[in-house]
mmCIF file with all atom_site columns, C-alpha atoms in Angstrom:
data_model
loop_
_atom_site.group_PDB
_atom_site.id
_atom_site.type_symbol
_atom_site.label_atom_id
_atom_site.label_alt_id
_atom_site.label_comp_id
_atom_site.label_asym_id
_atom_site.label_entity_id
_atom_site.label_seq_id
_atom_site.pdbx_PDB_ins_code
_atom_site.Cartn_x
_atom_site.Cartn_y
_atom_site.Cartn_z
_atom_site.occupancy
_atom_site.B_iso_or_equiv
_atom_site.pdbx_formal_charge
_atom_site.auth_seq_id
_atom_site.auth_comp_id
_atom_site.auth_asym_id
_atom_site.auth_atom_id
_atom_site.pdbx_PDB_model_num
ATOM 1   C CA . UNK H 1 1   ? -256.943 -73.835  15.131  1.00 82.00 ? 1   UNK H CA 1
ATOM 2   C CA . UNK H 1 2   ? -257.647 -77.382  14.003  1.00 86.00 ? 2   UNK H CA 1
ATOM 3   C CA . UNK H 1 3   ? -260.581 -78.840  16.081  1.00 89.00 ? 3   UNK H CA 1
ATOM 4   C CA . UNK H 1 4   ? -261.819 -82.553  16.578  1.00 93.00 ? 4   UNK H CA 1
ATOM 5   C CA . UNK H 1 5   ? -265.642 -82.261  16.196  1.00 92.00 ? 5   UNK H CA 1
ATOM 6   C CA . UNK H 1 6   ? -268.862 -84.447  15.882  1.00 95.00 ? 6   UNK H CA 1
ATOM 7   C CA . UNK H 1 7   ? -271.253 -83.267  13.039  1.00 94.00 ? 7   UNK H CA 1
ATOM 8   C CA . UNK H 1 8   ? -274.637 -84.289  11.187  1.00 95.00 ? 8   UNK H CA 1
ATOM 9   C CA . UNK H 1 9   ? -274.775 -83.804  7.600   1.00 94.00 ? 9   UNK H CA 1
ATOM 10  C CA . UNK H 1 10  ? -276.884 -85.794  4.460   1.00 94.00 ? 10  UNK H CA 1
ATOM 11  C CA . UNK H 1 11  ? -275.937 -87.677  1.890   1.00 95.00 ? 11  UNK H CA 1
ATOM 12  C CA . UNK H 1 12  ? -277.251 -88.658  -1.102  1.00 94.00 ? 12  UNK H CA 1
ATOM 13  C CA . UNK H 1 13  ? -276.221 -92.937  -2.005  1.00 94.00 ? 13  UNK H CA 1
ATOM 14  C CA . UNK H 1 14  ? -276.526 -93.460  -5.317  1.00 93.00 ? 14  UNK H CA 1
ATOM 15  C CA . UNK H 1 15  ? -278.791 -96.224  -6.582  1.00 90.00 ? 15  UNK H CA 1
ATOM 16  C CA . UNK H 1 16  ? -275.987 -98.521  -7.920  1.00 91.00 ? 16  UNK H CA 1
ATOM 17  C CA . UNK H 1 17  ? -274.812 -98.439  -4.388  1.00 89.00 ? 17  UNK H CA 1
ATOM 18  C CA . UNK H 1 18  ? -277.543 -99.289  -2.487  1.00 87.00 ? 18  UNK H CA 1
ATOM 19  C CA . UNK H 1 19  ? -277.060 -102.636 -1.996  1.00 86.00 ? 19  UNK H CA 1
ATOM 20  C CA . UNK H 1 20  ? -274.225 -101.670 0.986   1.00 87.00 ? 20  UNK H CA 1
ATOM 21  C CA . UNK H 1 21  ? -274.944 -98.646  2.543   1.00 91.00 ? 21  UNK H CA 1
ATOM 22  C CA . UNK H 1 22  ? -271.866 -99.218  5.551   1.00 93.00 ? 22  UNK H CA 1
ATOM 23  C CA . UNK H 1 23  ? -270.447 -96.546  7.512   1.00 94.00 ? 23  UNK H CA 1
ATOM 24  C CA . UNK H 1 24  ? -267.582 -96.762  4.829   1.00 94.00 ? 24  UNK H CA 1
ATOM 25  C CA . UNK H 1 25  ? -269.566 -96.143  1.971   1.00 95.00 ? 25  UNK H CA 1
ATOM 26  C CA . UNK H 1 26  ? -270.894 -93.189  3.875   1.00 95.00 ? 26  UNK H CA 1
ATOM 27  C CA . UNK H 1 27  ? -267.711 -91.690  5.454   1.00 95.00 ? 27  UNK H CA 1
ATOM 28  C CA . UNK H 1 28  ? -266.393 -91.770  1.200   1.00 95.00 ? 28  UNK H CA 1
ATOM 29  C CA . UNK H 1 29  ? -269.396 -90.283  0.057   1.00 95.00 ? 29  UNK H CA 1
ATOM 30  C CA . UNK H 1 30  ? -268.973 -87.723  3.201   1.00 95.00 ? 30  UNK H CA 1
ATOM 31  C CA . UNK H 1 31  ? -265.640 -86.757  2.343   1.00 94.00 ? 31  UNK H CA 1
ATOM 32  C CA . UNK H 1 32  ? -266.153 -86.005  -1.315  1.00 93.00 ? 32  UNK H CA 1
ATOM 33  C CA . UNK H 1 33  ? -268.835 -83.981  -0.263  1.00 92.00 ? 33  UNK H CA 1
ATOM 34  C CA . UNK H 1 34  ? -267.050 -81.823  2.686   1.00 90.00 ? 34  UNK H CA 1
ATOM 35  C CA . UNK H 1 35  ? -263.451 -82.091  2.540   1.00 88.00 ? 35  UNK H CA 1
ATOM 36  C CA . UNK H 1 36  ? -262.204 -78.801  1.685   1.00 80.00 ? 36  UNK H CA 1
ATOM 37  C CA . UNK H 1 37  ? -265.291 -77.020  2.272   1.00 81.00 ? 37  UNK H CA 1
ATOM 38  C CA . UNK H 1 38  ? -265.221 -73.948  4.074   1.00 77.00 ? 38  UNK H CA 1
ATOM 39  C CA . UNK H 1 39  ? -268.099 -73.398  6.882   1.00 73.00 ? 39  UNK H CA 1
ATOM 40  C CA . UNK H 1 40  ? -268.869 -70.241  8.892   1.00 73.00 ? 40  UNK H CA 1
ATOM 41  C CA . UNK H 1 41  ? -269.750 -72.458  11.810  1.00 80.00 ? 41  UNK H CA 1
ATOM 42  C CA . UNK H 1 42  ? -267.103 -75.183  12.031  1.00 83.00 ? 42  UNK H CA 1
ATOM 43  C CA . UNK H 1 43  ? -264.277 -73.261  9.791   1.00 80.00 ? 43  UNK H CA 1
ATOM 44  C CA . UNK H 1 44  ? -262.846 -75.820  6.545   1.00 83.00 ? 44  UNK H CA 1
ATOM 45  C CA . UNK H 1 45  ? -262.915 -79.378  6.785   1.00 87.00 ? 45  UNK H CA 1
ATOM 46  C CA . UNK H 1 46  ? -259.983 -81.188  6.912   1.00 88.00 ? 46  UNK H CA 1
ATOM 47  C CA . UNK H 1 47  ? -260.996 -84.719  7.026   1.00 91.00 ? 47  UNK H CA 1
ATOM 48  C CA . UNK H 1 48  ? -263.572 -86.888  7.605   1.00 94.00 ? 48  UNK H CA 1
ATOM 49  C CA . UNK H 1 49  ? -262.725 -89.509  10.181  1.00 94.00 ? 49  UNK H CA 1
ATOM 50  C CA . UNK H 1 50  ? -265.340 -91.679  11.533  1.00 95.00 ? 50  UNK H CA 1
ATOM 51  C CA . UNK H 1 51  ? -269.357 -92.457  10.857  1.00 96.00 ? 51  UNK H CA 1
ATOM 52  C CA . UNK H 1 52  ? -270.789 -92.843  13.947  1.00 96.00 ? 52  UNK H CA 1
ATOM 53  C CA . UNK H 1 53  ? -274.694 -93.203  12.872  1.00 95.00 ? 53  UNK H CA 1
ATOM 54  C CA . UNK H 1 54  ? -276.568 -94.130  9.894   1.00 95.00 ? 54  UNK H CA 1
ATOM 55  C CA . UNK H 1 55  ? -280.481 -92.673  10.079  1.00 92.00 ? 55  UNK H CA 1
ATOM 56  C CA . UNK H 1 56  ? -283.241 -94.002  7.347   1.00 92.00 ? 56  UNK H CA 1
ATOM 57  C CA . UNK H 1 57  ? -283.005 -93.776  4.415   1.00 91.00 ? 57  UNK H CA 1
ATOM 58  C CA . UNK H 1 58  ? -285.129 -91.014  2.517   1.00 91.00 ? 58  UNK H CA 1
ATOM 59  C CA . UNK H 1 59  ? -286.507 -90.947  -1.374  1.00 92.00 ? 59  UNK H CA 1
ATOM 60  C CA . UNK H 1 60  ? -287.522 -87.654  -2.479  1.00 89.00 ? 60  UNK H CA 1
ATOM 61  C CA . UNK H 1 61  ? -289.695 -87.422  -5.741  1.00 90.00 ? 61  UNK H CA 1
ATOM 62  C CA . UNK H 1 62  ? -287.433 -87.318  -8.832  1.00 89.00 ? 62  UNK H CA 1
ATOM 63  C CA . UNK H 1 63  ? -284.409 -87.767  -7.390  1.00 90.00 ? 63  UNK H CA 1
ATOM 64  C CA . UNK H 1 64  ? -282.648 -90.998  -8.122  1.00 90.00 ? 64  UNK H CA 1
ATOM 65  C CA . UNK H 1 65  ? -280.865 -91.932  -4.980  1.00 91.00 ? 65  UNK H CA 1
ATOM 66  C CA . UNK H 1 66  ? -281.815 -92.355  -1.262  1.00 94.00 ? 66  UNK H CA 1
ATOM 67  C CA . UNK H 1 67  ? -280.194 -89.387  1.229   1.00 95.00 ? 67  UNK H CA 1
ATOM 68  C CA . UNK H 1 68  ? -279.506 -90.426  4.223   1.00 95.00 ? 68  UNK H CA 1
ATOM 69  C CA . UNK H 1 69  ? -278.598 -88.415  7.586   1.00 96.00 ? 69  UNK H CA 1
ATOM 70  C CA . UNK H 1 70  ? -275.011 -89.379  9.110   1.00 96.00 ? 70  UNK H CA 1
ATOM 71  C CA . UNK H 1 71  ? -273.960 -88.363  12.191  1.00 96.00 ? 71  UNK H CA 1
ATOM 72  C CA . UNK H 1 72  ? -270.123 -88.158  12.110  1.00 96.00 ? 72  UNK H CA 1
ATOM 73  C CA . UNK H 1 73  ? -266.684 -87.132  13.822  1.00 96.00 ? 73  UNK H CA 1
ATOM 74  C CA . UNK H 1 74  ? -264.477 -84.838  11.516  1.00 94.00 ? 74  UNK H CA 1
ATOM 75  C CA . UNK H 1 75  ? -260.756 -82.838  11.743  1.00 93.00 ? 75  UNK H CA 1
ATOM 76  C CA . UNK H 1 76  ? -261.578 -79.280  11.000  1.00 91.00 ? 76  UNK H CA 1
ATOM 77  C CA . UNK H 1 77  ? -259.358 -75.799  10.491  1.00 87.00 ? 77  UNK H CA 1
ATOM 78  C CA . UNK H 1 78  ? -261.370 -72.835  12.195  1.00 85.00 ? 78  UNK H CA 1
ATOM 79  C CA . UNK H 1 79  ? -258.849 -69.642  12.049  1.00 85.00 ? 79  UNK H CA 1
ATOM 80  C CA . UNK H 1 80  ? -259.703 -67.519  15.005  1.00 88.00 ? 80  UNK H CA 1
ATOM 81  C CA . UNK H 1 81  ? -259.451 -63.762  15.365  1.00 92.00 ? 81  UNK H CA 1
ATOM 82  C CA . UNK H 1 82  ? -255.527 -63.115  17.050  1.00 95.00 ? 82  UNK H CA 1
ATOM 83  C CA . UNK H 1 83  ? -254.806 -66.151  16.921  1.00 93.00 ? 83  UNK H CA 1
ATOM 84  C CA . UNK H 1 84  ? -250.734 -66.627  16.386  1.00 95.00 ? 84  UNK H CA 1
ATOM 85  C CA . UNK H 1 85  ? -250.255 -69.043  13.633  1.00 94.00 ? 85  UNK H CA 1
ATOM 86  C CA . UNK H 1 86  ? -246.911 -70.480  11.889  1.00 94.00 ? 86  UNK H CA 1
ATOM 87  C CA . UNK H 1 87  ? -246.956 -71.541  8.007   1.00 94.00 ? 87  UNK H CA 1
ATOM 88  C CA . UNK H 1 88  ? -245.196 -71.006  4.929   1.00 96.00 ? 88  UNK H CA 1
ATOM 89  C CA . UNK H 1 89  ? -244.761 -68.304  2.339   1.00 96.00 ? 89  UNK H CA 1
ATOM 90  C CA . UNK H 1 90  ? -246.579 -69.832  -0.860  1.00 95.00 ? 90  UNK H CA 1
ATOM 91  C CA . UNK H 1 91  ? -246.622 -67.168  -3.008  1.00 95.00 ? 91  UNK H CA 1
ATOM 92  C CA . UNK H 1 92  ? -245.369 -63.437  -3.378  1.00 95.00 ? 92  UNK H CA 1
ATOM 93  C CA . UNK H 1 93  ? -246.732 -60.637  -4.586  1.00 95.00 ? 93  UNK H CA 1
ATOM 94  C CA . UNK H 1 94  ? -246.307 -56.658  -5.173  1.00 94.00 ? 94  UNK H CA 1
ATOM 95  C CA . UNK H 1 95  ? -248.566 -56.043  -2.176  1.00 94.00 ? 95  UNK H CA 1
ATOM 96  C CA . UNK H 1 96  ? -247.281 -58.895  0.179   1.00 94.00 ? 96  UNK H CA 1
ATOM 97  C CA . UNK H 1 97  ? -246.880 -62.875  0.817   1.00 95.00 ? 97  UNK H CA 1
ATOM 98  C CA . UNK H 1 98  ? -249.314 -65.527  0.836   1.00 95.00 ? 98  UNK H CA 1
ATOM 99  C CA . UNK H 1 99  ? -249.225 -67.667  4.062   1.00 95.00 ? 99  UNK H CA 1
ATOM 100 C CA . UNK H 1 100 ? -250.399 -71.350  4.019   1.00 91.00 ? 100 UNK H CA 1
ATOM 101 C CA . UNK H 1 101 ? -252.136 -71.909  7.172   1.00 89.00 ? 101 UNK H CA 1
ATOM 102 C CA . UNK H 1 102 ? -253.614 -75.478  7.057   1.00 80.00 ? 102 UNK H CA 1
ATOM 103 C CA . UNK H 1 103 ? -255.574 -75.823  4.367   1.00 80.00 ? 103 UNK H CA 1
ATOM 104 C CA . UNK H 1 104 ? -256.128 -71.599  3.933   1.00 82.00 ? 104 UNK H CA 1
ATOM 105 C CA . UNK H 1 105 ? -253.964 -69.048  2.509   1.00 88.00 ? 105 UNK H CA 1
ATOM 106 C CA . UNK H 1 106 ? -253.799 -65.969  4.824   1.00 92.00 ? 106 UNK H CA 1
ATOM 107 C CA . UNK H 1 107 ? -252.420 -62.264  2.876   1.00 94.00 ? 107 UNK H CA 1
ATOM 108 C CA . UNK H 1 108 ? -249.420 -61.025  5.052   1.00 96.00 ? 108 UNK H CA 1
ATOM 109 C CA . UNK H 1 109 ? -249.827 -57.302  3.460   1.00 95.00 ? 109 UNK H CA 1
ATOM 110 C CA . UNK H 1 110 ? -246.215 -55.636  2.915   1.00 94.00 ? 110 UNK H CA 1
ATOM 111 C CA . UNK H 1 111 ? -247.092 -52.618  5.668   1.00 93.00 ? 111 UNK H CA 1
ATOM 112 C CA . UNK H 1 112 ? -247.961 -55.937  7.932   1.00 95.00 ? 112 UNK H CA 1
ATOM 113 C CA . UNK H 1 113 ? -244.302 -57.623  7.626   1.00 93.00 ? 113 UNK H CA 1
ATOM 114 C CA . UNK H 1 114 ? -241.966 -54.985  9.166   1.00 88.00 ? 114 UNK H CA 1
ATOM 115 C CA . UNK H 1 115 ? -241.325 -51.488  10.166  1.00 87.00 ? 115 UNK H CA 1
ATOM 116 C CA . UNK H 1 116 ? -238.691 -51.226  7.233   1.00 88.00 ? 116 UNK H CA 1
ATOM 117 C CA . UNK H 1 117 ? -240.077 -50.541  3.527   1.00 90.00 ? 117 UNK H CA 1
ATOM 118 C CA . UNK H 1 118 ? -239.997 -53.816  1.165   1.00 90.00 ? 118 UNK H CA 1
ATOM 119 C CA . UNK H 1 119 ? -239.849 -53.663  -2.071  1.00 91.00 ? 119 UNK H CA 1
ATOM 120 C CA . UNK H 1 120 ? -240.732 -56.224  -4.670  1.00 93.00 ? 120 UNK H CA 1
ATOM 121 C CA . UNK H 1 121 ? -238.226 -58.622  -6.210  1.00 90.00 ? 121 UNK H CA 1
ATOM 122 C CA . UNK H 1 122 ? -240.263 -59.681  -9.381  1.00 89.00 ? 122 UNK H CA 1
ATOM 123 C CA . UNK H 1 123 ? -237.238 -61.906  -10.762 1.00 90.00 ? 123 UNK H CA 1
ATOM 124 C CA . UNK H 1 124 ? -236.666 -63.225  -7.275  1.00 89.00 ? 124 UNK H CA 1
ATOM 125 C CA . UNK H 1 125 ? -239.877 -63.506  -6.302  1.00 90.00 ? 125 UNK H CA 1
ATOM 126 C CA . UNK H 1 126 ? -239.318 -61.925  -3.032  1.00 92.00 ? 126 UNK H CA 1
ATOM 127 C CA . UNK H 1 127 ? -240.134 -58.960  -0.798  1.00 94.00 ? 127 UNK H CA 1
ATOM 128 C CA . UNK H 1 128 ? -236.531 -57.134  -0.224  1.00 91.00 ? 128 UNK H CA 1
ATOM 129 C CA . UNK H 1 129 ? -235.572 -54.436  2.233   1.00 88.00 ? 129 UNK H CA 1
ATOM 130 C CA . UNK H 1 130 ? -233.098 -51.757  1.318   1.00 84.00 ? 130 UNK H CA 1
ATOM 131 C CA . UNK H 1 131 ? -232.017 -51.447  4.725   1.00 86.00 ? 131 UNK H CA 1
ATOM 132 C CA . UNK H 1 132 ? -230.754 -54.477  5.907   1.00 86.00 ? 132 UNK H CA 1
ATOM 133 C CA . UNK H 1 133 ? -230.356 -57.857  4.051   1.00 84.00 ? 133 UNK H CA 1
ATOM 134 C CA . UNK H 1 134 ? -233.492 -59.151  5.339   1.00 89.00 ? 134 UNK H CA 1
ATOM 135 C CA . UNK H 1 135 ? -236.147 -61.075  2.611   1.00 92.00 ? 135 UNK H CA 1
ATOM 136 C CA . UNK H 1 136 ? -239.097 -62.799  1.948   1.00 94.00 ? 136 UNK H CA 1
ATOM 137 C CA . UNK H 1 137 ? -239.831 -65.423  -0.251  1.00 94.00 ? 137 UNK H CA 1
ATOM 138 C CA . UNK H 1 138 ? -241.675 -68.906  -1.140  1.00 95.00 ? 138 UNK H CA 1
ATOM 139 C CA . UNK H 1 139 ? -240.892 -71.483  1.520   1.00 95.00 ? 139 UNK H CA 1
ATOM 140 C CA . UNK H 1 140 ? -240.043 -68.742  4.222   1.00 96.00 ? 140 UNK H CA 1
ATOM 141 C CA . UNK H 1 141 ? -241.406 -69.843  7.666   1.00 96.00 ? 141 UNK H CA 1
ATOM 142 C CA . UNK H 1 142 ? -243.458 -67.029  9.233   1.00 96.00 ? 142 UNK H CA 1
ATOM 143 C CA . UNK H 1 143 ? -245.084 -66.308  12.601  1.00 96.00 ? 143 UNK H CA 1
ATOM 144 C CA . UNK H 1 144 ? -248.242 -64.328  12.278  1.00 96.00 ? 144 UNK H CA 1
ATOM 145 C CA . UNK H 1 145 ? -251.637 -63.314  13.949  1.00 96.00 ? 145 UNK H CA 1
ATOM 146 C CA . UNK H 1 146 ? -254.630 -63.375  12.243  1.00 95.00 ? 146 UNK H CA 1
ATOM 147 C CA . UNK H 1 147 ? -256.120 -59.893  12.294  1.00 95.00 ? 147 UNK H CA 1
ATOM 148 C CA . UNK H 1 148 ? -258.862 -60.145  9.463   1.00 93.00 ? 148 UNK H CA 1
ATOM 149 C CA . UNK H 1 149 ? -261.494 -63.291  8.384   1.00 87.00 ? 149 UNK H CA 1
ATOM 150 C CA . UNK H 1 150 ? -263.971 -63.252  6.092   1.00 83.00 ? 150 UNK H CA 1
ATOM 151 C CA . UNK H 1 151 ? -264.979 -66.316  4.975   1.00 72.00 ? 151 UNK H CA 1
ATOM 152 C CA . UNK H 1 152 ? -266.938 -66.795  1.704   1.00 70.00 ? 152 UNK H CA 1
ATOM 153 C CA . UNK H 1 153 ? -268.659 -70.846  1.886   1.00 67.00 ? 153 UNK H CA 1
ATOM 154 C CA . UNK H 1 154 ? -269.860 -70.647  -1.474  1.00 69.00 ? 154 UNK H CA 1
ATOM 155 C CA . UNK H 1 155 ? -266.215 -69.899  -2.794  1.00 68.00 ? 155 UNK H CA 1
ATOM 156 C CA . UNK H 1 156 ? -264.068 -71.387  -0.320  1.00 62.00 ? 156 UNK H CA 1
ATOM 157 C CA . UNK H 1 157 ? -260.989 -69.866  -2.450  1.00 64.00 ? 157 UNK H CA 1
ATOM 158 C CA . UNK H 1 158 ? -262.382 -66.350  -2.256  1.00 69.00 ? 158 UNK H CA 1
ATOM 159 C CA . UNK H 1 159 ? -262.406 -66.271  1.471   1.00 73.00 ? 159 UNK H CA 1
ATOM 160 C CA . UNK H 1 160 ? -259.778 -63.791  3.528   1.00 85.00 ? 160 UNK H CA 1
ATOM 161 C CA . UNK H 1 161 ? -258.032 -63.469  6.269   1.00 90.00 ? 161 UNK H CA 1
ATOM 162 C CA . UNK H 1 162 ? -255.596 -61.346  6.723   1.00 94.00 ? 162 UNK H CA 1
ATOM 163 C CA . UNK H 1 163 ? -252.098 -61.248  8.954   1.00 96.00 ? 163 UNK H CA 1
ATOM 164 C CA . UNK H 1 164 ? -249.664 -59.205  10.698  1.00 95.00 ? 164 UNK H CA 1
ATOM 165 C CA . UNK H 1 165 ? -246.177 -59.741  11.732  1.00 94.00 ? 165 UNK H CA 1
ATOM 166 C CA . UNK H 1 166 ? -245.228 -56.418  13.057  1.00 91.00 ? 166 UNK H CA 1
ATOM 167 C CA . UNK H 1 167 ? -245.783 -57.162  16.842  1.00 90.00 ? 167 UNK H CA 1
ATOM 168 C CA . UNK H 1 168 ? -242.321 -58.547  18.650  1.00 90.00 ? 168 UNK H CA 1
ATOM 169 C CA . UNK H 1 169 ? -241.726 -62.141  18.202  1.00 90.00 ? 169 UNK H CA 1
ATOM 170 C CA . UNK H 1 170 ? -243.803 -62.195  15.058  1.00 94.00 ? 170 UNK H CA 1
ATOM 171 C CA . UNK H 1 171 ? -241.845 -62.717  11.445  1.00 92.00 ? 171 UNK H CA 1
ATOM 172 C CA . UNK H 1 172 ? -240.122 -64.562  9.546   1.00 92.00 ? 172 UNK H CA 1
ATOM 173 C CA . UNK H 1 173 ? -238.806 -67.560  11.626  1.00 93.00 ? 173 UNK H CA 1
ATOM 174 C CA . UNK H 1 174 ? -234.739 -66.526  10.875  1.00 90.00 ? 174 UNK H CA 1
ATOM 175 C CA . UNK H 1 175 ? -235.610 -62.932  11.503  1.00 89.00 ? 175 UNK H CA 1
ATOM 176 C CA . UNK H 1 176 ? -236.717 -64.188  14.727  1.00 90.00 ? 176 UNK H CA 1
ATOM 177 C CA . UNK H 1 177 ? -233.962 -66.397  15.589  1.00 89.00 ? 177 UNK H CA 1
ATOM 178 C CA . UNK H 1 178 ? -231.367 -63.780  15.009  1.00 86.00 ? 178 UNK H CA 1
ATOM 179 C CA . UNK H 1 179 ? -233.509 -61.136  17.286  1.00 85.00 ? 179 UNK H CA 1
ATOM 180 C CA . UNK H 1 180 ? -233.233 -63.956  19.733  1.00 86.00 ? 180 UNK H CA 1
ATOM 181 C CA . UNK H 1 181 ? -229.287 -64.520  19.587  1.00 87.00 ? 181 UNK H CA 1
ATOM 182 C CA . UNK H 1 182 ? -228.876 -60.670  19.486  1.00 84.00 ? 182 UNK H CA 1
ATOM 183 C CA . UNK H 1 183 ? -230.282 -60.262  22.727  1.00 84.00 ? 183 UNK H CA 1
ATOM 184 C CA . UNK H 1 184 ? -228.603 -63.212  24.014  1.00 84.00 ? 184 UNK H CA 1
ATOM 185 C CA . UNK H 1 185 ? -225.504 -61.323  23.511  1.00 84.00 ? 185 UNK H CA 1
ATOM 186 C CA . UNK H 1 186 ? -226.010 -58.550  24.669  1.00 83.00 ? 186 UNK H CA 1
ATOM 187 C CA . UNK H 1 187 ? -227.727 -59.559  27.956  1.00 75.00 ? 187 UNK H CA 1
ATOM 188 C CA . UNK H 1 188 ? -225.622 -62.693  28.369  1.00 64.00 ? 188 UNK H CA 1
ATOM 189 C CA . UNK H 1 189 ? -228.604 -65.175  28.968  1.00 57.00 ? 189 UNK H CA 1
#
């Protein structure tokens, strides 16, 4: 779920700099810092959009800059527990398809997309059913819930959170579209 919030953070203004220390100076030096870092607390940080306060500056010993404490508005991405998300197949794999879900991948395991067995398409790079014609591949729109988070802030990359697509109206967007005009048929609607 992406989330406007306000936030306090420090940064360090190095000493070639010091002669302008603006809120846009700060909000740069903010957003190399955070951007794309991954937070228990607040979830990943998309961007940094506005400086609202500057404190004092601060000189520790042998350190050459000054750090100084911003307080700060900021777009973040905080996946929450069953939470139904959309995205896009990125990448697939023996044991299932990587989801982009804002800035996160989430693993939609292979016992998590369907009821019917899918195999792996190496040359395709797809997951394949024998049963019907249905795949999976990179650029597929899915429907998921999150069912698994574990999210590692040292190692943004090595964080986890797993999907499912099993429950109804969960998929892969064309599987649900033709569920949809199926029962339209047959109920008339």
């Amino acid at each position: 779920m992406y989330k406007r919030v306000r936030l306090k953070d420090t940064v360090e203004v190095p000493p070639e700099e010091l002669g302008d220390v603006s809120p846009t100076l700060v909000k740069r030096l903010l957003q190399d810092k955070l951007e794309g870092r991954m937070d228990e607390e607040v979830g990943s940080v998309v961007s940094v959009t506005n400086v609202r306060d500057i404190g004092e500056g601060t000189v520790l010993p042998n350190r050459p800059g000054v750090y100084y404490e911003a307080d700060f508005d900021a777009v973040t991405f905080d996946p929450q527990m069953q939470e139904v998300v959309d995205g896009t197949v990125v990448e697939v794999v023996e044991f299932g398809a990587f989801v982009g879900i804002g800035p996160v991948d989430g693993l939609l395991h292979v016992s998590q997309i369907s009821d019917e067995y899918l195999a792996f398409d190496a040359e395709n790079q797809q997951l394949a059913s024998n049963e019907s014609d249905r795949t999976l591949g990179v650029d597929d729109a899915v429907r998921a819930r999150i069912v698994t988070k574990s999210i590692d802030e040292r190692n943004p990359r090595d964080s986890k959170i797993g999907l499912t697509a099993k429950q109804p109206g969960l998929g892969k967007h064309g599987w649900l579209t033709e569920e949809h005009e199926k029962r339209e048929a047959t109920t008339g609607e």
